[in-house]
CSV table of C-alpha atoms and ligand atoms in Angstrom, one decimal:
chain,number,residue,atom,x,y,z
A,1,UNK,CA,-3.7,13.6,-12.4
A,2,UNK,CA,-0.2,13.6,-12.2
A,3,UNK,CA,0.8,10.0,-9.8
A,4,UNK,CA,3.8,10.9,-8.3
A,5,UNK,CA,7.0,9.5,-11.0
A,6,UNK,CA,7.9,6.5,-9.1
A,7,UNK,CA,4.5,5.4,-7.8
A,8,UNK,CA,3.2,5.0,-11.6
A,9,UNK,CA,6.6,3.6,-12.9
A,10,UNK,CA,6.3,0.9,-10.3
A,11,UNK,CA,3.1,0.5,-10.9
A,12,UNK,CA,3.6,-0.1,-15.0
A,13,UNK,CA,5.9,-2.5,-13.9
A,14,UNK,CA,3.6,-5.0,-11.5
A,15,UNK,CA,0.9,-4.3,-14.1
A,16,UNK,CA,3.2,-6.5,-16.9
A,17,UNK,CA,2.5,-9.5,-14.5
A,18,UNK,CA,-0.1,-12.1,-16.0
A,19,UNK,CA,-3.1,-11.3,-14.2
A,20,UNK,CA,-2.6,-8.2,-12.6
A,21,UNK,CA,-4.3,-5.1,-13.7
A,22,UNK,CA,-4.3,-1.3,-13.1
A,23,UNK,CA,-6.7,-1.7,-10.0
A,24,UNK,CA,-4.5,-4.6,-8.6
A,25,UNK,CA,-1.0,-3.1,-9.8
A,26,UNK,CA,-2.0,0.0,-7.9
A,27,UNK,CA,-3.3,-1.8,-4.5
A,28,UNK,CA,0.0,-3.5,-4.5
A,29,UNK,CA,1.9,-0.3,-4.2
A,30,UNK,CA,-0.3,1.1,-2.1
A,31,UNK,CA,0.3,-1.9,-0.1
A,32,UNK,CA,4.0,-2.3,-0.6
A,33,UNK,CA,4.2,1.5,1.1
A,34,UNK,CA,2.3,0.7,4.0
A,35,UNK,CA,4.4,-2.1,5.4
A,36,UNK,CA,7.4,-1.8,6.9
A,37,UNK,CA,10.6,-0.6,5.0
A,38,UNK,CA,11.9,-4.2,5.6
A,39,UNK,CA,9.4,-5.7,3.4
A,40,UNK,CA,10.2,-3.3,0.2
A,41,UNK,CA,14.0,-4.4,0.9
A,42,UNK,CA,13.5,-8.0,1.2
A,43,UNK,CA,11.4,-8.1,-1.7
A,44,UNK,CA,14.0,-5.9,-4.0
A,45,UNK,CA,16.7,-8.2,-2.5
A,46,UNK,CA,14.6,-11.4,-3.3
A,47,UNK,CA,14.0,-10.6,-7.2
A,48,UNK,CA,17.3,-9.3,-7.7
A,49,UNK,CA,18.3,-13.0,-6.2
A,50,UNK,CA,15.7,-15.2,-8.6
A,51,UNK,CA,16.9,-13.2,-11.3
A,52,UNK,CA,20.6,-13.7,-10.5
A,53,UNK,CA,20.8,-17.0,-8.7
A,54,UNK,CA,18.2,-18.8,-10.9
A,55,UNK,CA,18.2,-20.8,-14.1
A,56,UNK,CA,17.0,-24.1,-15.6
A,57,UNK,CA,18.5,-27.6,-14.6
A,58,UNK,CA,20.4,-29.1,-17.5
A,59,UNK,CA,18.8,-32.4,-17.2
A,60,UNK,CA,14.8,-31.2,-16.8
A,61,UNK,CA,14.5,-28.1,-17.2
A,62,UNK,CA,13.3,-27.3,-13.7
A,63,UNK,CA,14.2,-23.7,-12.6
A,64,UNK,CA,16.5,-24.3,-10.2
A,65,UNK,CA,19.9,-22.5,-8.5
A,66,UNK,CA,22.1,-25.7,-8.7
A,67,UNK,CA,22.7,-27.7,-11.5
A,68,UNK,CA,21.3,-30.7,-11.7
A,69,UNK,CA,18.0,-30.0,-9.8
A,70,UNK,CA,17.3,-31.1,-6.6
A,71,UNK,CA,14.7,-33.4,-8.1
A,72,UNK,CA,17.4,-34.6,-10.7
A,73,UNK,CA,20.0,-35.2,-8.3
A,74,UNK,CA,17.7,-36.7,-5.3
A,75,UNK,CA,19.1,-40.6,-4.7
A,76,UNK,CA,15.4,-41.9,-3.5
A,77,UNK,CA,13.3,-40.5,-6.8
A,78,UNK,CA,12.2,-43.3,-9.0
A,79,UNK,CA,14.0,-43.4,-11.9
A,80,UNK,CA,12.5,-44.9,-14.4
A,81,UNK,CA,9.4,-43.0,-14.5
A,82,UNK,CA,9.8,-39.6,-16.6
A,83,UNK,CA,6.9,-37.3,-16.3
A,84,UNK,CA,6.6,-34.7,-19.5
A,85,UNK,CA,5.2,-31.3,-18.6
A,86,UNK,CA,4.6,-28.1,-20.3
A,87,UNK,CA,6.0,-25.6,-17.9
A,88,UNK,CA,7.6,-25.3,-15.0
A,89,UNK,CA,4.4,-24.1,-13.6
A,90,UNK,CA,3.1,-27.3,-14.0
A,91,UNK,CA,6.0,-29.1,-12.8
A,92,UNK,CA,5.9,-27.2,-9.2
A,93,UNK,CA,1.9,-27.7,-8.9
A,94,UNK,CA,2.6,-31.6,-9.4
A,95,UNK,CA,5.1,-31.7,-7.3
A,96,UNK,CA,3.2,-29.6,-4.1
A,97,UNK,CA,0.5,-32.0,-4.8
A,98,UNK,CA,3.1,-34.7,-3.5
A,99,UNK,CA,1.3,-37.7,-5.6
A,100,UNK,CA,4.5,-38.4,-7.5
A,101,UNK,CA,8.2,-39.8,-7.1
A,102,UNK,CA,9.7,-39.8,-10.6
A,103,UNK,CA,11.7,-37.4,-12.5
A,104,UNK,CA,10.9,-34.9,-15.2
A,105,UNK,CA,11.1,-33.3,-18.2
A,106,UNK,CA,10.1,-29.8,-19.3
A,107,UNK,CA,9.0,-29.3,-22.6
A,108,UNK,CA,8.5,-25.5,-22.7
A,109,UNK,CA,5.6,-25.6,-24.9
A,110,UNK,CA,2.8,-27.3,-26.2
A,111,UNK,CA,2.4,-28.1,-30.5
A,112,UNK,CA,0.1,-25.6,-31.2
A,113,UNK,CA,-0.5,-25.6,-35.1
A,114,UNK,CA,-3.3,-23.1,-35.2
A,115,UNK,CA,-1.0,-20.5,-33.2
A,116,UNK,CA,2.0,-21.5,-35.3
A,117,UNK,CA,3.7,-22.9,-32.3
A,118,UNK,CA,6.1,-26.0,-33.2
A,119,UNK,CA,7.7,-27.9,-30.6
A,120,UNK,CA,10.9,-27.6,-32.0
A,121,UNK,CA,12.9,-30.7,-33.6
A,122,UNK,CA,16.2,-29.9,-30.8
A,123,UNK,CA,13.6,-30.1,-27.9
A,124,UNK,CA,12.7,-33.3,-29.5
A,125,UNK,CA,15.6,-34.6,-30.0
A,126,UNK,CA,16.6,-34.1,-26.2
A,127,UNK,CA,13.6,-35.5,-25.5
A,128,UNK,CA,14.5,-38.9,-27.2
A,129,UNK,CA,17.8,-38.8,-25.9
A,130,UNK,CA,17.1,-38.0,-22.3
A,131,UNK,CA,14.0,-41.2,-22.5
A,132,UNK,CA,16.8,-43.6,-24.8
A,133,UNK,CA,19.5,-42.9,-21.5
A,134,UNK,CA,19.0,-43.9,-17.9
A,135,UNK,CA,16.3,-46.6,-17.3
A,136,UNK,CA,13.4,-45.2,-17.8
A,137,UNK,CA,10.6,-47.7,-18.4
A,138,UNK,CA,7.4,-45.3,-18.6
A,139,UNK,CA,7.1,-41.8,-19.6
A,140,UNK,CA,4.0,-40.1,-18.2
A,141,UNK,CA,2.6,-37.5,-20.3
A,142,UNK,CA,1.3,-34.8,-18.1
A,143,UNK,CA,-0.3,-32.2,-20.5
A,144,UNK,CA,-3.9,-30.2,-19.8
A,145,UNK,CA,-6.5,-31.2,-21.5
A,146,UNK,CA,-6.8,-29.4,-24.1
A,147,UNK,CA,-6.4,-29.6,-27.8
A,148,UNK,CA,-2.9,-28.4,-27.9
A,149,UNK,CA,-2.4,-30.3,-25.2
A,150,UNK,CA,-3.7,-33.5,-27.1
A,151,UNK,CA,-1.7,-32.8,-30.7
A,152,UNK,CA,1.6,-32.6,-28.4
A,153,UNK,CA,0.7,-36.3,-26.5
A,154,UNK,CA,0.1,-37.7,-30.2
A,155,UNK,CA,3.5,-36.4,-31.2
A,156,UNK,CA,5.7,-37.5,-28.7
A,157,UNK,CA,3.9,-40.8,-28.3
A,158,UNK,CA,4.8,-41.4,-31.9
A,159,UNK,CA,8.5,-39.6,-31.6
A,160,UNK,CA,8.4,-42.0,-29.1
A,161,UNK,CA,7.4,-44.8,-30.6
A,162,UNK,CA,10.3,-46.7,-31.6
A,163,UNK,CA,12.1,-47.1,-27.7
A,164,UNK,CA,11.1,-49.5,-25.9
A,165,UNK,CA,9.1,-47.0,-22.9
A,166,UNK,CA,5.9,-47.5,-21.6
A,167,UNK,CA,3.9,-43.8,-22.6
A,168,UNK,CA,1.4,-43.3,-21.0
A,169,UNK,CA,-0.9,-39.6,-19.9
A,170,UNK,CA,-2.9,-38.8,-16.9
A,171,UNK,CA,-6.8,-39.6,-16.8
A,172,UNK,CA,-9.3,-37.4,-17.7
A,173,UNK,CA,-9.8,-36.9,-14.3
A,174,UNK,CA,-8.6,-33.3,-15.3
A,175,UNK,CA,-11.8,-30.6,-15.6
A,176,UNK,CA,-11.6,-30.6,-19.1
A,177,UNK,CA,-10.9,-27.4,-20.8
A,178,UNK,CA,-9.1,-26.3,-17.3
A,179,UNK,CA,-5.1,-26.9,-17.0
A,180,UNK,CA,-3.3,-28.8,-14.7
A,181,UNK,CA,-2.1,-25.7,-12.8
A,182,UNK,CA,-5.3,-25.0,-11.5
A,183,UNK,CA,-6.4,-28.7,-10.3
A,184,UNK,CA,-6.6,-29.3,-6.6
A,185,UNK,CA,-4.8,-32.1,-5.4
A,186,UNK,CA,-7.3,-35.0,-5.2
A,187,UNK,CA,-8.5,-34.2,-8.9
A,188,UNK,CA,-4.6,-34.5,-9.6
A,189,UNK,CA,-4.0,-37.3,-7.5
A,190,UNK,CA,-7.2,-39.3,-9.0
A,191,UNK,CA,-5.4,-38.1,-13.1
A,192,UNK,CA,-2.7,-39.8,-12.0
A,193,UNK,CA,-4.1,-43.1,-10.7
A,194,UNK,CA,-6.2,-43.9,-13.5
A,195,UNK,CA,-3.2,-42.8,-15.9
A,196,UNK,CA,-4.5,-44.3,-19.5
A,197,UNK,CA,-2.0,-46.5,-21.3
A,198,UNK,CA,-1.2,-45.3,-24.9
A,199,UNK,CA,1.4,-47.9,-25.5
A,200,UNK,CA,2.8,-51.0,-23.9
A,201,UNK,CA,6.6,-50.9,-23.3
A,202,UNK,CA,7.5,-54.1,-25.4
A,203,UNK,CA,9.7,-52.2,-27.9
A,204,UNK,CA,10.1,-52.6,-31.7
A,205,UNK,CA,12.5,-53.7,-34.2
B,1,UNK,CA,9.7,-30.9,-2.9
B,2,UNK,CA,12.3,-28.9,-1.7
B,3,UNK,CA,11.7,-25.6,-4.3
B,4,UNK,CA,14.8,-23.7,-4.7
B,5,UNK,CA,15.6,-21.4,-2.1
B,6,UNK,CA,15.3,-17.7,-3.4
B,7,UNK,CA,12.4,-19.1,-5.5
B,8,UNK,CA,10.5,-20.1,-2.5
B,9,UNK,CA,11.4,-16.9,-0.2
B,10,UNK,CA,10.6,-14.7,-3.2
B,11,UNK,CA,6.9,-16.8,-3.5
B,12,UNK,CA,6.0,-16.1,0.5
B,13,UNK,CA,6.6,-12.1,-0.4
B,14,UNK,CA,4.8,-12.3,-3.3
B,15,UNK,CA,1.7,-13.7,-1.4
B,16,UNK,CA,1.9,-11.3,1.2
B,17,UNK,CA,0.3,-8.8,-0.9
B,18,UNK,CA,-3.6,-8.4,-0.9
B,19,UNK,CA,-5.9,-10.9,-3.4
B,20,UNK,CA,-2.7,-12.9,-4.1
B,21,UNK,CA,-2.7,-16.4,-3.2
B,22,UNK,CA,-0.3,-19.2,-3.6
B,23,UNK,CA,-1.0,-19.8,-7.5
B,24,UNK,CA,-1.1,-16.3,-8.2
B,25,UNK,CA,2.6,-15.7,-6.4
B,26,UNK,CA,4.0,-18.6,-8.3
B,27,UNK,CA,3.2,-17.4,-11.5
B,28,UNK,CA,4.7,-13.9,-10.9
B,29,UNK,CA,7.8,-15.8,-10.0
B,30,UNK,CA,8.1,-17.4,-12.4
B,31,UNK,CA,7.0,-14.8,-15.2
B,32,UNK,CA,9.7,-12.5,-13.7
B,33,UNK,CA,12.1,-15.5,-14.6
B,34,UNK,CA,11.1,-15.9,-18.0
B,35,UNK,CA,11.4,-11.9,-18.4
B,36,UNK,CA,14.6,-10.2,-19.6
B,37,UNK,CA,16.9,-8.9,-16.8
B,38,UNK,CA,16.0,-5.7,-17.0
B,39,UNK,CA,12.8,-6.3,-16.2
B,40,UNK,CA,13.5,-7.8,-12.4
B,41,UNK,CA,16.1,-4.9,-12.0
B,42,UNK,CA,13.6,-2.3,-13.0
B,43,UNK,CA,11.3,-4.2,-10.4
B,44,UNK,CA,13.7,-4.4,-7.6
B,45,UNK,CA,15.1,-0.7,-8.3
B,46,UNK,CA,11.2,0.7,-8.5
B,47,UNK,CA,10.5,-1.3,-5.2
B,48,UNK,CA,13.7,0.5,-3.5
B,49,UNK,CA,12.4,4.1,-4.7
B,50,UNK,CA,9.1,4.3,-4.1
B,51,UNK,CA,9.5,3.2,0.0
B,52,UNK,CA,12.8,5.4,-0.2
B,53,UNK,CA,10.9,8.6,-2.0
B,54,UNK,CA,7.4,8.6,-1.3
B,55,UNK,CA,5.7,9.6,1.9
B,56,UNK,CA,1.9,11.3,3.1
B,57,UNK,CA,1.4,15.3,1.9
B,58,UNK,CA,1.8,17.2,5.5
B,59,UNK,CA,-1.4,18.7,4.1
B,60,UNK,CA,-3.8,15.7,2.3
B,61,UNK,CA,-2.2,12.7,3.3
B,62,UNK,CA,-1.8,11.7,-0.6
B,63,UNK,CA,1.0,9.5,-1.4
B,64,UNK,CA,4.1,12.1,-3.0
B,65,UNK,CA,7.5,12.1,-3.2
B,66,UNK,CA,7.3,16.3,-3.0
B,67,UNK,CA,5.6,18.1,-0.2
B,68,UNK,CA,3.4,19.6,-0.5
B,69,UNK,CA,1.8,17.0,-3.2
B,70,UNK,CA,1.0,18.2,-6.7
B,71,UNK,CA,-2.4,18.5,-5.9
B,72,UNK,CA,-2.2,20.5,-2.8
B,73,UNK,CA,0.5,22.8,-4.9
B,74,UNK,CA,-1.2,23.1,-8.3
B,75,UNK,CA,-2.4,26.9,-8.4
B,76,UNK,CA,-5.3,25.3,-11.4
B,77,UNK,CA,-7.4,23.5,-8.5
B,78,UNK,CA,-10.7,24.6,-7.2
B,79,UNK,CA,-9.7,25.6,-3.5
B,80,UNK,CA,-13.0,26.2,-2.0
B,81,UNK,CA,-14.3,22.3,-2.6
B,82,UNK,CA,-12.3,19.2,-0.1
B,83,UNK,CA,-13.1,16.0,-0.5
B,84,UNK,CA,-12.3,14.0,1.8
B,85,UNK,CA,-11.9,10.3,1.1
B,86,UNK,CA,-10.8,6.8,3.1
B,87,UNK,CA,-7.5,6.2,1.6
B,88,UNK,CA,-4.9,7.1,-0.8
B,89,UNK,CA,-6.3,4.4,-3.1
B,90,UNK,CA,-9.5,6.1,-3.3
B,91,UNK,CA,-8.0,9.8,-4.0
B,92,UNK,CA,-5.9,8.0,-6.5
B,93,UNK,CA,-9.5,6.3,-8.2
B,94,UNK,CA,-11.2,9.4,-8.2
B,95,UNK,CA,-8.3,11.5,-9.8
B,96,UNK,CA,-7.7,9.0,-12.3
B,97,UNK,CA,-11.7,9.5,-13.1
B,98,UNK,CA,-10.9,12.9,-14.3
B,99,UNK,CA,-13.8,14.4,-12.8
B,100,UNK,CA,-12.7,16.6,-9.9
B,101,UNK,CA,-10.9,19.4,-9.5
B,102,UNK,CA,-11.1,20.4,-5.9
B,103,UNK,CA,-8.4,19.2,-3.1
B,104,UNK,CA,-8.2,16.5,-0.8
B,105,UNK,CA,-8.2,15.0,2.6
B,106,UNK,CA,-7.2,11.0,3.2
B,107,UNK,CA,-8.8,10.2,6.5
B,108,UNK,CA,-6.6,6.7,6.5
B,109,UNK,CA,-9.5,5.2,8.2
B,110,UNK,CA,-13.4,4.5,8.5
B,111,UNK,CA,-15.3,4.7,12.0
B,112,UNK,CA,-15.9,0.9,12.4
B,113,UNK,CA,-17.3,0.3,16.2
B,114,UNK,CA,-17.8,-3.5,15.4
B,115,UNK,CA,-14.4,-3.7,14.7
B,116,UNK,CA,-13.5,-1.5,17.5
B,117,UNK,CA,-11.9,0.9,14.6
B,118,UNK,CA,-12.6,4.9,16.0
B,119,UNK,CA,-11.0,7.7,14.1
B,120,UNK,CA,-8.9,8.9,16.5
B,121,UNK,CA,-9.5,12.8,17.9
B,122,UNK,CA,-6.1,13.6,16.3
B,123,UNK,CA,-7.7,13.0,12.5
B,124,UNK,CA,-11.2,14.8,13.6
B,125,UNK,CA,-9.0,17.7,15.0
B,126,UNK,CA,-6.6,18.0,11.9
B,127,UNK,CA,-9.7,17.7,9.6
B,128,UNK,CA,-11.5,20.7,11.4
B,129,UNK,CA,-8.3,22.6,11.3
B,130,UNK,CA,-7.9,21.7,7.8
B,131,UNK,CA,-11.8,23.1,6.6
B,132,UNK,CA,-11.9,26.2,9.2
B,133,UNK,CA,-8.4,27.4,7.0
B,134,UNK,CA,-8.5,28.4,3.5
B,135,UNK,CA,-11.5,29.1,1.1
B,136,UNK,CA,-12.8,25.8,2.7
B,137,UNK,CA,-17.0,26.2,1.2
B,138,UNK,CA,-18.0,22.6,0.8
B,139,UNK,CA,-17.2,19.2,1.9
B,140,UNK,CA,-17.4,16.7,0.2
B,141,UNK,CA,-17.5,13.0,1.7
B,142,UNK,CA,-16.3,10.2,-0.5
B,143,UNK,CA,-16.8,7.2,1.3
B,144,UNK,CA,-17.6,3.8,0.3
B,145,UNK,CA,-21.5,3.3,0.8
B,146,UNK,CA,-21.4,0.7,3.4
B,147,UNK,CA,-22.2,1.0,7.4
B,148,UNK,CA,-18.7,2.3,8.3
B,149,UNK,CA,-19.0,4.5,5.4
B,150,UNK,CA,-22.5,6.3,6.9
B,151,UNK,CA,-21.4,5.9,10.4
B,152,UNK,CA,-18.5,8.1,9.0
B,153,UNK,CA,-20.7,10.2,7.2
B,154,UNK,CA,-22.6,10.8,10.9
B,155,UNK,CA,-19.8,11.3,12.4
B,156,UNK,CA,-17.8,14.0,10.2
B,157,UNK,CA,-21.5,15.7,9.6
B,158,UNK,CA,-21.4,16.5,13.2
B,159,UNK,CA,-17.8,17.6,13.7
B,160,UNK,CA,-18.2,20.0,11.0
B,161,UNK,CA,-21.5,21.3,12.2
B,162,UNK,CA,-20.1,24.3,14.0
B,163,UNK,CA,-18.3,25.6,11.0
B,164,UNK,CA,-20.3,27.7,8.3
B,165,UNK,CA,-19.5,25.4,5.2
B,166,UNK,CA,-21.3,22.9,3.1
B,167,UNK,CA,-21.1,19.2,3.7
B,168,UNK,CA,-22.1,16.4,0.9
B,169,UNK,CA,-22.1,13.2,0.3
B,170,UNK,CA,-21.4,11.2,-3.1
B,171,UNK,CA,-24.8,10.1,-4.5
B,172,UNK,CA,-25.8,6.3,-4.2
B,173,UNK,CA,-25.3,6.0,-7.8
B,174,UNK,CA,-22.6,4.2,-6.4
B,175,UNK,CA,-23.4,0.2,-6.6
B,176,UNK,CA,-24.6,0.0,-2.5
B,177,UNK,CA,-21.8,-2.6,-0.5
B,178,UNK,CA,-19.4,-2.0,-3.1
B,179,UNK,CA,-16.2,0.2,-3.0
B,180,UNK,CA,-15.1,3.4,-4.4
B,181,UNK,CA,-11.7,2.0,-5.6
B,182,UNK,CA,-14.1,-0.6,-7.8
B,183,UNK,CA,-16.1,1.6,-9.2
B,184,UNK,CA,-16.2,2.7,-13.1
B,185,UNK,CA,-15.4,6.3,-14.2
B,186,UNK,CA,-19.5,7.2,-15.6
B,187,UNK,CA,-20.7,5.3,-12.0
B,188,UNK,CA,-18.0,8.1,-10.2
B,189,UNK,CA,-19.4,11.0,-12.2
B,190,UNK,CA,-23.1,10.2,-11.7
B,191,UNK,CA,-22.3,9.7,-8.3
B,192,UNK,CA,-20.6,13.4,-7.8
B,193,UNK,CA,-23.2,14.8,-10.3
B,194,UNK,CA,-25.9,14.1,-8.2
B,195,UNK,CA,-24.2,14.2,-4.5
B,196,UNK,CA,-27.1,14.8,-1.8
B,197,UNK,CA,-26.6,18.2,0.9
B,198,UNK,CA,-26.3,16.8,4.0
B,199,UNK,CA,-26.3,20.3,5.5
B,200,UNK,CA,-26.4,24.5,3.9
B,201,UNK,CA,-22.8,26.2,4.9
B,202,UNK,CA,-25.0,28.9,6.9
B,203,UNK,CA,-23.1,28.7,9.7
B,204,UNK,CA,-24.3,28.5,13.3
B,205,UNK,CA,-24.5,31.0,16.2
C,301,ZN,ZN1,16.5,-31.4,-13.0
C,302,ZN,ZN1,-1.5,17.1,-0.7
């Protein structure tokens, strides 16, 4: 059958979203053409807005529209607790939980050797600059629990290793195997209580 | 946390959609972020032509941005066979299946007297119309095989009985409480394959 041009262009597009396939990419149009005209204008207006208003904080890496993040630049977050996370994602899901009051630091990836994936020597190197300034006394790994996941907590905790930070990563709490953006908030809340220490802040030298 | 403005607002509409919820609309957002900037334009620009272009055929009710739609115009289709079905998504399902070549007629609605749903004497009368002009020599009904679906079934059955055409039904090859949109393309053609009479197009009088 011939879809009509821009009902199957539109629908190509929704189905390049993760998790969205043909059926679902097509019920959203459908959708989208039932409701008011208002709602197909908003939501134009609102991605052409993300996409033109949004990009990541300087400091953590948090998408944000000003620069630094309202997390970054909040006067009654603790600062000397840095939490690591993969993605943004991850970041957001911790903070909706509303469990924690420090700052952050997105890594953008996870050391994935068996993929090829490095974390890459600059991100690491921001990494130990942003943990060496400010007065930060623990850095909270916050990483699912996975093996990727695990290879990137050994790395930084030895990248690490030499500054005088308490590391530390959230309990196994986690559903192992699951990720952290799919935890409810007690299971999240209960990770990050029983926190396991990987190495006590006295320093080196 | 205070997420960013046009990142939140652009969440809410993302969830509006059906079998979206909260994580689901977050992760969109923030895929379209990580996406080139072509991508949300494309999005935004789709969005604004398919509520601008498209509209129901005057004749089927399919979703088209001509009118008539091109498969109410296209002189290859069998014009003695309608089938009518509950909703665009449905004509789209079956047409994608490949396995009919007859017209259509969207009903936009099921009879549903728990939930107070009727289809209103307008449809019934445009529907009669509809099969009493033309080549009109079988109907057939393609609803999901649920109650609403039969009490639908009932209902058009009797409508039509005046008129001296054939009216079937899809066969429950169809998985029974499930949906038409849902089903595979071999389930679909069983299903027409072996569609049940529910009355011979002799007429009455
Ligand atoms: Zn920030
Ligand atoms: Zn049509």
């Amino acid at each position: 059958m011939a879809l009509s041009k821009p009902l199957e262009d539109l629908m190509r597009l929704f189905e390049r979203f993760p998790g969205i396939g043909e059926k679902s990419a097509r019920r959203m149009v459908l959708f989208l053409l039932q409701q008011p005209k208002g709602f197909s204008e908003a939501l134009a207006e609102g991605i052409r807005k993300c996409s033109s208003s949004l990009h990541p904080c300087s400091i953590c890496g948090n998408i944000t529209d000003d620069d630094p993040c309202s997390i970054c630049s909040d006067p009654f977050r603790d600062k000397s607790t840095l939490c690591i996370v993969e993605s943004v994602e991850d970041l957001i899901t911790l903070e909706q939980a509303g469990i924690y009051n420090g700052l952050y630091f997105v890594l953008g990836m996870l050391y994935s050797p068996l993929e090829g994936e490095e974390v890459s020597p600059q991100v690491l190197e921001r990494l130990v600059k942003r943990v060496s300034q400010g007065d930060i006394k623990e850095v909270i790994l916050a990483f699912s629990p996975k093996v990727e996941g695990e290879l990137t907590m050994n790395l930084i905790t030895s990248v690490l290793d030499p500054l005088p930070v308490t590391v530390s990563r959230l309990s196994y709490g986690l559903p192992v195997g699951g990720s952290v953006s799919f935890a409810d908030r007690t299971t999240l809340h209960a990770a990050l209580e029983a926190r396991t220490c990987l190495k006590r802040g006295e320093g080196r030298q």
